[in-house]
Amino acid sequence: MYDKMAEEEIGHRDALLDLHRKKFGEFLPLIRRQDVKGFVARRPIWLNRPLGIDAVRTFAAEMEFETARFYRRAADTAQDQATRDLLTRLAAAEDKHEKLAQELGEKISPGARRAEDETARRMFVLQYVQPGLAGLMDGSVSTLAPLFAAAFATHNTWATFLVGLAAAVGAGISMGFAEALSDDGSLTGRGAPVVRGAVCGVMTAVGGLGHALPYLIPHFYAATALAFAVVALELIAISWIRTHYMDTPFLQAAFQVVIGGALVFAAGILIGSS
């Protein structure tokens, strides 16, 4: 099925090239994915391995959905009738491919899955889970170094809490703006940038505040021990979310998150103890 879809995609490319040659000649300007406003830069497929059959189907369906939406938005702005007609036909073809990918999932899964539920879940992941997960990971990991550096440098719980609070709030604001400005959602359907930015920013702040709040306890070693436990819970939560929504094996997700957290954590302790 995917081989057949690939052959049709080659036909789409040829149709676009033929129309371009008729309009502008043989010269093809270099236009990369990142040059197109609002188009998502996808994670390279080799970084997502190992991939199960269901994960492949989900990945393909998301690509077809985004591409169909892109063609429709482009057709709406096209002034040339031939270009608009071609883009509309290509959008319809991508819709067909999305349905084929969903049908493949239904064949390998127990029971029929309704298309509406699949679309709703996919959009929920795109609009809320992905920005929220990115924020939680950044807040939980990136704020470890300044927090524990301050803790081991001062042994002052209140000063450490203020550093953690500042790091969490600052990271939340930064990540919120970065997510909102990276994609306006008009072409990809990832939702309103304000909503995605708010989700990402809030989850970043939550991730950073989680291990800063224990330092409200006036006893340094008790606060530090509790902060260690909170960090472990945060990493477990991140691994669970990646497993539940991103089809990443739990042990693999936990290993990747723990490695990153351990490196940042060690950096903070070494700097604070020096």
Short mmCIF file of C-alpha atoms in Angstrom, two decimals:
data_model
loop_
_atom_site.label_atom_id
_atom_site.label_comp_id
_atom_site.label_asym_id
_atom_site.label_seq_id
_atom_site.Cartn_x
_atom_site.Cartn_y
_atom_site.Cartn_z
CA MET A 1 0.00 0.00 0.00
CA TYR A 2 2.79 2.41 0.88
CA ASP A 3 4.68 1.55 -2.31
CA LYS A 4 1.56 2.47 -4.29
CA MET A 5 1.23 5.72 -2.37
CA ALA A 6 4.90 6.51 -3.07
CA GLU A 7 4.34 6.01 -6.81
CA GLU A 8 1.40 8.42 -6.70
CA GLU A 9 3.53 10.97 -4.83
CA ILE A 10 6.08 10.78 -7.64
CA GLY A 11 3.24 11.57 -10.02
CA HIS A 12 2.35 14.59 -7.88
CA ARG A 13 5.91 15.83 -8.11
CA ASP A 14 5.95 15.38 -11.88
CA ALA A 15 2.65 17.27 -12.22
CA LEU A 16 4.02 20.18 -10.19
CA LEU A 17 7.25 20.23 -12.21
CA ASP A 18 5.38 20.14 -15.52
CA LEU A 19 3.20 23.08 -14.51
CA HIS A 20 6.27 24.99 -13.31
CA ARG A 21 8.06 24.42 -16.62
CA LYS A 22 5.04 25.67 -18.55
CA LYS A 23 4.85 28.81 -16.43
CA PHE A 24 8.50 29.64 -15.75
CA GLY A 25 10.79 27.46 -17.85
CA GLU A 26 13.43 24.94 -16.82
CA PHE A 27 15.08 26.94 -14.02
CA LEU A 28 14.12 25.65 -10.56
CA PRO A 29 14.90 27.93 -7.58
CA LEU A 30 16.15 26.33 -4.38
CA ILE A 31 13.23 26.33 -1.92
CA ARG A 32 13.68 24.28 1.24
CA ARG A 33 11.12 23.21 3.82
CA GLN A 34 12.30 25.84 6.29
CA ASP A 35 11.76 28.57 3.65
CA VAL A 36 7.99 27.97 3.63
CA LYS A 37 6.20 29.95 6.35
CA GLY A 38 4.14 27.85 8.70
CA PHE A 39 5.34 24.46 7.46
CA VAL A 40 6.51 22.06 10.18
CA ALA A 41 10.12 20.85 10.12
CA ARG A 42 9.63 17.14 10.71
CA ARG A 43 11.93 15.05 12.87
CA PRO A 44 14.12 12.80 10.64
CA ILE A 45 12.61 9.33 10.44
CA TRP A 46 15.87 7.62 11.44
CA LEU A 47 15.73 9.40 14.82
CA ASN A 48 12.36 7.80 15.56
CA ARG A 49 13.51 4.19 15.37
CA PRO A 50 12.54 1.58 16.34
CA LEU A 51 9.12 2.11 14.82
CA GLY A 52 6.21 -0.26 15.19
CA ILE A 53 3.60 -0.74 12.49
CA ASP A 54 1.08 1.42 14.34
CA ALA A 55 3.64 4.21 14.81
CA VAL A 56 4.43 4.15 11.08
CA ARG A 57 0.73 4.43 10.23
CA THR A 58 0.31 7.36 12.61
CA PHE A 59 3.39 9.11 11.25
CA ALA A 60 2.22 8.67 7.65
CA ALA A 61 -1.32 9.84 8.40
CA GLU A 62 -0.01 13.00 10.07
CA MET A 63 2.19 13.76 7.05
CA GLU A 64 -0.70 13.32 4.63
CA PHE A 65 -3.00 15.47 6.78
CA GLU A 66 -0.44 18.31 6.97
CA THR A 67 0.31 18.13 3.25
CA ALA A 68 -3.37 18.19 2.23
CA ARG A 69 -3.93 21.23 4.44
CA PHE A 70 -0.88 22.90 2.92
CA TYR A 71 -2.17 22.32 -0.63
CA ARG A 72 -5.59 23.77 0.26
CA ARG A 73 -4.12 26.87 1.85
CA ALA A 74 -1.85 27.34 -1.16
CA ALA A 75 -4.79 26.89 -3.54
CA ASP A 76 -6.76 29.56 -1.67
CA THR A 77 -3.99 32.10 -2.29
CA ALA A 78 -3.13 31.09 -5.87
CA GLN A 79 -4.09 33.63 -8.53
CA ASP A 80 -3.56 31.34 -11.53
CA GLN A 81 -6.48 29.04 -12.35
CA ALA A 82 -4.31 26.12 -13.54
CA THR A 83 -2.20 26.27 -10.40
CA ARG A 84 -5.27 26.44 -8.19
CA ASP A 85 -6.87 23.45 -9.92
CA LEU A 86 -3.72 21.35 -9.61
CA LEU A 87 -3.30 22.15 -5.91
CA THR A 88 -6.94 21.28 -5.24
CA ARG A 89 -6.53 17.92 -6.98
CA LEU A 90 -3.37 17.20 -5.03
CA ALA A 91 -5.14 18.01 -1.75
CA ALA A 92 -7.88 15.53 -2.61
CA ALA A 93 -5.25 12.90 -3.40
CA GLU A 94 -3.53 13.48 -0.04
CA ASP A 95 -6.88 13.03 1.71
CA LYS A 96 -7.15 9.66 0.01
CA HIS A 97 -3.68 8.72 1.22
CA GLU A 98 -4.58 9.66 4.78
CA LYS A 99 -7.60 7.36 4.60
CA LEU A 100 -5.40 4.55 3.24
CA ALA A 101 -3.02 4.96 6.17
CA GLN A 102 -5.93 4.80 8.59
CA GLU A 103 -7.30 1.70 6.87
CA LEU A 104 -3.94 0.02 7.28
CA GLY A 105 -4.18 0.71 11.01
CA GLU A 106 -7.63 -0.81 11.16
CA LYS A 107 -6.40 -4.00 9.50
CA ILE A 108 -3.66 -4.60 12.06
CA SER A 109 -5.57 -3.46 15.16
CA PRO A 110 -8.24 -5.30 17.17
CA GLY A 111 -11.55 -3.85 16.06
CA ALA A 112 -12.42 -0.91 13.89
CA ARG A 113 -11.20 2.56 14.82
CA ARG A 114 -13.40 5.40 13.83
CA ALA A 115 -11.82 8.03 11.65
CA GLU A 116 -13.19 10.84 13.80
CA ASP A 117 -11.51 9.46 16.92
CA GLU A 118 -8.21 9.08 15.11
CA THR A 119 -8.32 12.61 13.80
CA ALA A 120 -9.28 13.98 17.20
CA ARG A 121 -6.43 12.15 18.90
CA ARG A 122 -3.95 13.25 16.26
CA MET A 123 -4.96 16.86 16.59
CA PHE A 124 -4.85 16.63 20.39
CA VAL A 125 -1.29 15.36 20.17
CA LEU A 126 -0.26 18.06 17.69
CA GLN A 127 -1.90 20.95 19.51
CA TYR A 128 -1.45 20.06 23.18
CA VAL A 129 0.69 17.00 23.90
CA GLN A 130 3.71 17.90 21.78
CA PRO A 131 4.12 21.50 22.99
CA GLY A 132 3.29 20.44 26.55
CA LEU A 133 5.81 17.61 26.48
CA ALA A 134 8.51 19.86 25.02
CA GLY A 135 7.87 22.37 27.79
CA LEU A 136 7.84 19.76 30.55
CA MET A 137 11.11 18.26 29.33
CA ASP A 138 12.79 21.65 29.08
CA GLY A 139 11.51 22.82 32.46
CA SER A 140 12.37 19.59 34.23
CA VAL A 141 15.86 19.23 32.77
CA SER A 142 17.25 22.66 31.92
CA THR A 143 16.50 24.17 35.34
CA LEU A 144 18.34 21.40 37.21
CA ALA A 145 21.76 22.97 36.71
CA PRO A 146 21.05 26.48 38.10
CA LEU A 147 18.90 25.11 40.94
CA PHE A 148 21.38 22.58 42.29
CA ALA A 149 24.34 24.82 41.56
CA ALA A 150 22.74 27.44 43.81
CA ALA A 151 21.84 24.79 46.39
CA PHE A 152 25.33 23.35 46.78
CA ALA A 153 27.02 26.73 46.49
CA THR A 154 24.99 28.47 49.20
CA HIS A 155 23.30 25.73 51.30
CA ASN A 156 20.59 28.36 51.69
CA THR A 157 17.14 26.98 50.96
CA TRP A 158 15.44 30.34 50.43
CA ALA A 159 18.11 31.59 48.02
CA THR A 160 17.93 28.27 46.18
CA PHE A 161 14.15 28.55 45.91
CA LEU A 162 14.43 32.06 44.44
CA VAL A 163 16.96 30.84 41.86
CA GLY A 164 14.70 27.90 40.94
CA LEU A 165 11.65 30.16 40.74
CA ALA A 166 13.46 32.62 38.47
CA ALA A 167 14.79 29.82 36.25
CA ALA A 168 11.35 28.19 35.95
CA VAL A 169 9.49 31.42 35.17
CA GLY A 170 12.18 32.61 32.76
CA ALA A 171 12.27 29.28 30.94
CA GLY A 172 8.46 29.24 30.76
CA ILE A 173 8.32 32.67 29.15
CA SER A 174 11.12 31.82 26.72
CA MET A 175 9.67 28.46 25.67
CA GLY A 176 6.17 29.92 25.37
CA PHE A 177 7.31 32.59 22.93
CA ALA A 178 9.52 30.14 21.02
CA GLU A 179 6.62 27.70 20.49
CA ALA A 180 4.14 30.42 19.55
CA LEU A 181 6.47 32.08 17.04
CA SER A 182 7.80 28.88 15.47
CA ASP A 183 4.54 28.00 13.65
CA ASP A 184 1.38 30.05 13.19
CA GLY A 185 -0.64 26.88 12.60
CA SER A 186 -2.36 28.18 9.48
CA LEU A 187 -0.85 25.56 7.18
CA THR A 188 -0.20 22.65 9.50
CA GLY A 189 -3.35 22.64 11.61
CA ARG A 190 -1.36 22.52 14.85
CA GLY A 191 -3.73 24.99 16.45
CA ALA A 192 -3.58 28.62 17.49
CA PRO A 193 -0.03 29.73 18.31
CA VAL A 194 -1.22 31.50 21.46
CA VAL A 195 -2.73 28.27 22.82
CA ARG A 196 0.33 26.18 21.95
CA GLY A 197 2.64 28.80 23.40
CA ALA A 198 0.60 28.97 26.60
CA VAL A 199 0.60 25.19 26.98
CA CYS A 200 4.33 24.97 26.36
CA GLY A 201 5.14 27.90 28.66
CA VAL A 202 2.96 26.68 31.53
CA MET A 203 4.34 23.13 31.35
CA THR A 204 7.90 24.49 31.26
CA ALA A 205 7.25 26.53 34.40
CA VAL A 206 5.58 23.54 36.10
CA GLY A 207 8.54 21.32 35.29
CA GLY A 208 10.97 23.84 36.77
CA LEU A 209 8.87 24.65 39.84
CA GLY A 210 8.42 20.99 40.74
CA HIS A 211 11.94 20.58 42.13
CA ALA A 212 12.21 24.21 43.32
CA LEU A 213 9.24 24.07 45.72
CA PRO A 214 10.93 21.60 48.13
CA TYR A 215 13.40 24.35 49.01
CA LEU A 216 10.64 26.16 50.83
CA ILE A 217 11.55 23.68 53.58
CA PRO A 218 14.13 25.40 55.80
CA HIS A 219 16.23 22.24 56.33
CA PHE A 220 18.72 21.99 53.46
CA TYR A 221 19.29 18.23 53.34
CA ALA A 222 15.62 17.38 53.76
CA ALA A 223 14.72 19.84 50.99
CA THR A 224 17.43 18.45 48.71
CA ALA A 225 16.34 14.85 49.29
CA LEU A 226 12.75 15.79 48.47
CA ALA A 227 13.91 17.69 45.36
CA PHE A 228 15.76 14.54 44.20
CA ALA A 229 12.55 12.53 44.58
CA VAL A 230 10.54 15.14 42.66
CA VAL A 231 13.09 15.07 39.81
CA ALA A 232 12.74 11.28 39.60
CA LEU A 233 8.94 11.58 39.44
CA GLU A 234 9.21 14.23 36.70
CA LEU A 235 11.45 12.00 34.58
CA ILE A 236 9.07 9.07 35.04
CA ALA A 237 6.14 11.26 33.99
CA ILE A 238 7.97 12.42 30.86
CA SER A 239 8.83 8.83 29.94
CA TRP A 240 5.21 7.76 30.44
CA ILE A 241 3.88 10.58 28.23
CA ARG A 242 6.34 9.70 25.46
CA THR A 243 5.32 6.05 25.69
CA HIS A 244 1.58 6.75 25.79
CA TYR A 245 1.36 9.39 23.04
CA MET A 246 4.56 9.06 20.97
CA ASP A 247 4.75 5.25 20.74
CA THR A 248 8.23 5.25 22.28
CA PRO A 249 9.12 2.15 24.34
CA PHE A 250 9.12 3.10 28.04
CA LEU A 251 12.62 1.83 28.80
CA GLN A 252 14.03 3.63 25.78
CA ALA A 253 12.23 6.86 26.69
CA ALA A 254 13.34 6.60 30.33
CA PHE A 255 16.95 5.93 29.34
CA GLN A 256 17.06 8.94 27.01
CA VAL A 257 15.47 11.28 29.55
CA VAL A 258 17.58 10.04 32.47
CA ILE A 259 20.82 10.48 30.52
CA GLY A 260 19.99 14.09 29.71
CA GLY A 261 18.79 14.83 33.23
CA ALA A 262 21.84 13.20 34.81
CA LEU A 263 24.25 15.25 32.70
CA VAL A 264 22.53 18.54 33.60
CA PHE A 265 22.19 17.48 37.24
CA ALA A 266 25.89 16.58 37.47
CA ALA A 267 26.85 19.89 35.85
CA GLY A 268 24.85 21.81 38.43
CA ILE A 269 26.38 19.95 41.39
CA LEU A 270 29.94 20.27 40.07
CA ILE A 271 29.56 23.99 39.41
CA GLY A 272 27.89 24.60 42.75
CA SER A 273 30.51 22.64 44.68
CA SER A 274 33.49 24.27 43.02
#
